[in-house]
Amino acid sequence: MKRYAKTHEWIEVEDSKGKVGITDFAQKELGDIVFVELPEVGDEVTKGESFGTIESVKAASDLYAPASGKVVEVNTAVVDEPQLVNEDPEGKGWMIVIELSDPSELDDLMTEEEYRESIKEE
Amino acid sequence: MSEKLIYELSKRGKIGIDVPALDVPDVDIEKIIPSNIIRKSDVRLPEVSEVDVVRHFTALSRINYGVDSGFYPLGSCTMKYNPKVNEDIARMDDLVELHPYQEEEDVQGSLSLLWEARKYLLEVTGMDEMTFQPAAGAHGELTGTLIARKYFEVKGEKRSTIVVPDSAHGTNPASAAMAGFKVVEVKSDRDGCVDIEELKKVVNEDVAMLMLTNPNTLGLFELHIEEMAEIIHSVGGLLYYDGANLNAIMGVSRPGDMHFDIVHLNLHKTFSTPHGGGGPGGGAICVKDFLKDYLPSPVLSEANGNYYWNYDVPHTIGRIRAFYGQYNVVLKALAYIKRMGGKGLKEASELAVLNANYLKEKLKEYYELPYDRVCKHEFVLSGEKHKKEYGVSTLDIAKMLLDYGVHPPTIYFPLIVHEAIMIEPNETETKETLDRFIDIMKEIDEISKREPERVKNAPYNTPVRRLDNVKAAREPVLKWEG
Amino acid sequence: MYPYLPVTEEDRREMLKEIGVSSIGELFSDIPEKFRLRRDLEIPEAKSELDIRRDFESAASRNNSLKGKASFLGAGAYRHYIPSVVNHMVSRSEFYTAYTPYQPEISQGTLISIFEFQTHVANIFGMDVANASMYDGGSATAEAALLALRMNRGKGRVAVSHTLHPEYIDTVKTYLHGQGYEVIEIPAQGGMVDVDALERIMTEDTVGVIIQSPNFLGVVEDIPLISEVVHKVKNASLIVAVSEPMAYGILEAPGSLGADIVAAELQSFGLPLNYGGPYVGVIAAKEKYLRRMPGRLVGMTEDVDGNRGFVLTLQAREQHIKRAKATSNICSNEGLCALTVSVYLSLVGKEGLKAIAYQNFAKAQYFISALKGKSVEVLSDRVFNEFAFKPSLPVKELNGRLKRKGIVGGLDLGRFYPEYDGYMLVAITELTRKEDIDNFLSAIEEV
């Protein structure tokens, strides 16, 4: 299942693992991505706290973890080719995979429907 | 045709200077310094002749644009004319060839000049004590936020927040963060001023300081300044004045009279010292009496006609740089103040405000004016309408201006206006220049309607055209590898 | 009619009419009455160019400047020869009246000269990247300390050498105190970093170590050995502060000896003494520090026609974008001062830097040998162009004698280092003539 955070990250959950990236809306807002900084495998991340940064020419943003856990995979491809995030933010532009420590944290995230509604207002 | 780099002019055997013969015996460096710390290969620097250097930098100057080249209406930067007599004065040998550690008795002339500058700046701001240590405005802001931190430490109060308006210059929150504070933004109201009700919500006893500029970054005078001062002071907080916009009110109003506790000045804006392509600036911090013990040490002092550096500053935040400050920049600011005199400074502000209001009234016919009220020395237009209707952004308009030989205004700041265009004409411009600018902006508006593509691909006549910022950031090349 | 105010009376009337107000005063009517200054500013009447020149000349005559004198003062500000070309180039008003190059299409002059500056600096210090300059060496050192902390997610503490310039130490402490970081001092031994003490200080959370080389006492530090000790801690950064960069004409680059970051004062490269300012600092570092470095950066790119061009880049780190989360609050760099350095280094070039540096070194050694020959205690001869010695008479008295001979003597070291009370710190540059040194020596001998 896929869930969305207010801060425009998505998390795709399978078993106890969640793959995380940013949404198409976010990449459009940022513009051409020039740099992505991600944690290392083994790092702990906490829901709502920054796990990395993403920079475009005109903006720099923190990346916020939609859920807590341990980082088990890092997509180094986006570090080498940040434009992947612009091209395919919900596919090849994924960023990290978290081993979730508390799946209940997903409950208050938005569904795709809810997320689409929320960005209409922005 | 792009200009060559000095490294591309380099050729073995060329040199740009002559080194006089050594008048002492040669020394074998290996006998003194361990060999692993001695340079094995020469530094990779260019090898060019004096003529190469002169031609190179002359060529570079010709693909550059300064106030002396033309109109420079950069909002918030106060690009006023840089008087040439100031440059000459600042080159006088007996003013320049002074080492910071010379005995005070040997530099009384210069110390008296700094003292004179101090006096005039305290008068303009209505403050009690000051320091010239900060090297620029942002450095002054950091000094201010550090003073706030120390002030509350000494009082034994724990305060962790600084409040800034959403229209604030980025250096405000950055300086607050550097002093360990959390930053809370307060919204502006429909009139472009800080929203008083919102301010009341965010100001509490955890707030150390409220940082404002007045007039604000929209060029509008903060109408409720008295109430805002009351709000922050009633919780025991400090009120900080970002002096970037002081050019609007010299001799008319003073931050010290408006209840500000700390003021920073930008000598390179208000007081005509050159911007230098990005510096050196000249910051200065002025405080009310109750904060003087917190200033960076040493503080310039005077006793019986003798000037000296006072290192006895009981609660000093410490130094924010080595030595005393941007001395040579202060000399130029002082020359400017002396040349203008008190009445002249006031007239400068009055004309800065006149010029801005004139441009505003004429340009609002062609561009959206989000806040249609009397402005001070600058005002903000929005390119939003042009973007929606013609697909022409503020960036495009700015690039089009380049082809007319005009430096664009400040763009995309303040953040609270979409597609912002911040225009500050300043008082050293003629009416002819202003009228020409109006005509140009009118023409660009027309071209945006008729031929938007032309605006979107501007500029065409500049030494280089639009540059690939994305490539520059994705594949940074920050030095010449040859 | 005031100078620099070209709007005529007639212009003003026309403009007021267009605006729809009858006087300029009305444009200020939104300022509350109680905040209107109802008197003139207490600043004297406007003066003519001639009169202000006279005022400044009069003040200048009340100084005892270094003009025409030999000076042995150093301690972070050095008197070197400035070739004539330098001032001519930086006096071109297209350079000095320009703003920050935010509109690169018409600012290639500034941008290219800064790109060259970044290159010169990176090359001299053996680093991968250098920024477009900082305010001065002291604040650059403080920002370098913050950089080292940022590399460690903002956690840790910083150690500074006792032999770092005292005013740089003070600045580092001021900056770091702002964010609540601990700064501890590394003791010195024999005028150099005490490496054993450093070893004891290197805990896992000591993420930044700042030394200076040549240090405040003029001594050339053992950077390779210090680097070894520092890098035993995985996340630690070795910061080498430099206040006399001329040394690197003959000394090996810190970047080649293990330094991770160099924070330098570049005043020696073409800037006059100017009583301490404006000067120009810089941070140069290894590649991995790039994204967290403070300050502006100029990068090379292309325009739409494929022509090479230069722009300010990686601006997302800076205050105007990232605001509270910026790498630093710094906005201005030292623009024109950096240009000055660029011109100077282009003129002296590879061979010139080496030659001038060698002269500094040789003259200092001449002075040292002479002093040793007279059994004067010299703190260390392992120096570049600056050293400390203990004259047989009080420093103040010696400086008095020198002054009577028209020589400006060195710094009373006791001012900053109680353990070196009685020592004088002297700097010798290519401007110091043999006869100046000989005159100095004879002043010591005077009865």
XYZ file of C-alpha atoms in Angstrom, chain B residues 26-221:
196
model
C 71.232 32.652 0.653
C 69.863 30.044 2.980
C 69.355 26.352 2.423
C 65.755 25.841 3.453
C 66.380 22.128 3.956
C 68.618 22.976 6.893
C 65.786 24.737 8.725
C 62.548 23.106 7.664
C 62.056 19.334 7.541
C 62.017 18.188 3.930
C 58.539 16.676 4.103
C 57.074 20.123 4.759
C 58.954 21.858 1.959
C 57.173 22.356 -1.321
C 58.237 19.762 -3.815
C 56.555 21.214 -6.851
C 55.807 24.825 -7.644
C 52.361 26.215 -6.983
C 50.151 25.975 -10.005
C 49.714 29.665 -10.723
C 49.690 31.375 -14.093
C 52.894 32.630 -15.733
C 51.950 35.799 -17.560
C 53.495 39.170 -18.288
C 52.366 42.490 -16.854
C 50.787 43.384 -20.199
C 48.834 40.114 -20.187
C 47.485 40.904 -16.749
C 46.489 44.434 -17.673
C 44.779 43.376 -20.897
C 43.030 40.509 -19.176
C 41.525 42.515 -16.343
C 40.741 45.428 -18.609
C 38.830 43.036 -20.847
C 37.015 41.624 -17.843
C 36.016 45.070 -16.681
C 34.462 45.678 -20.053
C 32.115 42.735 -19.700
C 31.025 43.942 -16.287
C 28.371 46.427 -15.236
C 28.575 48.809 -12.297
C 26.694 51.849 -11.055
C 29.093 53.886 -13.167
C 27.835 51.965 -16.206
C 24.166 52.702 -15.736
C 20.945 52.468 -13.774
C 20.968 49.834 -11.065
C 17.551 49.769 -9.376
C 18.238 46.786 -7.142
C 15.716 46.840 -4.341
C 17.217 46.528 -0.882
C 20.767 47.178 -2.137
C 20.760 50.985 -2.428
C 23.062 51.165 -5.429
C 23.793 54.852 -5.108
C 26.640 56.677 -6.794
C 30.063 56.024 -5.230
C 31.766 59.416 -4.921
C 35.264 59.527 -6.351
C 36.688 61.880 -3.755
C 35.987 59.104 -1.231
C 38.200 56.774 -3.240
C 41.027 59.324 -3.245
C 40.758 59.986 0.459
C 40.752 56.286 1.203
C 44.071 55.974 -0.643
C 45.980 58.600 1.369
C 49.209 56.892 2.418
C 49.175 58.185 5.966
C 45.681 56.796 6.424
C 46.350 53.458 4.750
C 49.833 52.484 5.889
C 48.841 51.749 9.443
C 49.306 48.381 11.097
C 46.513 47.388 13.477
C 49.001 46.721 16.254
C 50.755 50.068 16.103
C 50.748 52.087 19.317
C 47.552 54.058 19.823
C 49.561 57.273 20.098
C 50.693 56.745 16.500
C 47.203 56.422 15.050
C 45.334 59.218 16.814
C 44.488 60.838 13.490
C 42.680 57.753 12.252
C 41.098 57.035 15.600
C 39.715 60.563 15.604
C 38.163 59.880 12.196
C 36.555 56.692 13.477
C 35.302 58.637 16.462
C 33.802 61.271 14.196
C 32.094 58.585 12.096
C 30.781 57.021 15.286
C 29.315 60.301 16.405
C 27.498 60.923 13.137
C 26.147 57.385 12.840
C 24.832 57.472 16.406
C 23.106 60.735 15.580
C 21.522 59.383 12.387
C 20.266 56.277 14.180
C 19.411 57.812 17.532
C 21.434 55.176 19.386
C 23.956 55.343 22.226
C 27.027 53.205 21.507
C 28.433 51.310 18.580
C 31.091 49.113 17.036
C 32.566 48.939 13.537
C 33.708 45.335 13.932
C 31.110 43.685 11.675
C 32.365 43.294 8.133
C 28.942 43.487 6.514
C 25.243 43.671 7.306
C 24.837 39.954 7.870
C 27.877 39.995 10.132
C 26.167 42.787 12.058
C 23.006 40.714 12.315
C 25.006 37.863 13.772
C 26.528 40.287 16.259
C 23.015 41.412 17.185
C 21.693 37.904 17.685
C 24.757 36.970 19.736
C 24.247 40.059 21.892
C 20.655 38.982 22.460
C 21.833 35.541 23.476
C 24.398 36.893 25.925
C 22.001 39.476 27.327
C 19.515 36.828 28.398
C 22.248 34.495 29.601
C 23.507 37.168 31.956
C 19.945 37.866 33.090
C 19.509 34.187 33.791
C 16.550 33.904 31.411
C 16.170 31.033 29.007
C 14.853 32.299 25.678
C 15.139 30.199 22.562
C 13.183 32.022 19.849
C 13.628 34.947 17.521
C 10.694 36.282 15.527
C 11.086 37.636 11.988
C 8.462 38.818 9.500
C 7.736 36.557 6.531
C 9.069 39.397 4.383
C 12.463 39.332 6.100
C 15.753 39.116 4.248
C 17.228 35.607 4.445
C 20.155 36.802 6.538
C 17.775 37.537 9.427
C 16.688 33.935 10.117
C 20.148 32.660 9.168
C 21.778 34.966 11.714
C 19.281 33.935 14.343
C 20.015 30.264 13.710
C 23.749 30.873 13.923
C 23.260 32.261 17.407
C 21.404 29.115 18.396
C 17.865 30.447 18.160
C 14.753 28.872 16.658
C 13.111 31.106 14.141
C 9.404 31.854 14.073
C 7.958 33.745 11.127
C 5.092 36.175 11.551
C 2.735 36.849 8.672
C 2.213 40.180 6.996
C -1.271 41.617 6.632
C -3.058 42.835 3.500
C -1.436 46.233 3.820
C 2.016 44.720 3.632
C 2.809 45.320 7.288
C 3.455 42.829 10.031
C 0.082 41.473 11.174
C -0.318 42.686 14.744
C -2.741 39.974 15.778
C -0.409 37.313 14.426
C 2.484 38.968 16.186
C 0.675 38.870 19.508
C 0.167 35.140 19.036
C 3.828 34.365 18.566
C 5.464 36.733 21.020
C 5.846 35.254 24.481
C 8.486 35.026 27.159
C 10.482 32.558 25.131
C 11.082 35.200 22.483
C 14.440 36.910 22.797
C 14.130 39.324 19.955
C 11.945 40.629 17.151
C 13.949 41.526 14.036
C 12.395 44.132 11.786
C 13.314 46.478 9.062
C 11.468 49.750 8.683
C 10.491 50.571 6.054
C 10.111 46.850 5.422
C 11.266 44.873 2.420
C 8.146 45.914 0.529
C 9.301 49.503 0.900
C 6.392 50.222 3.208
C 6.631 51.942 6.549
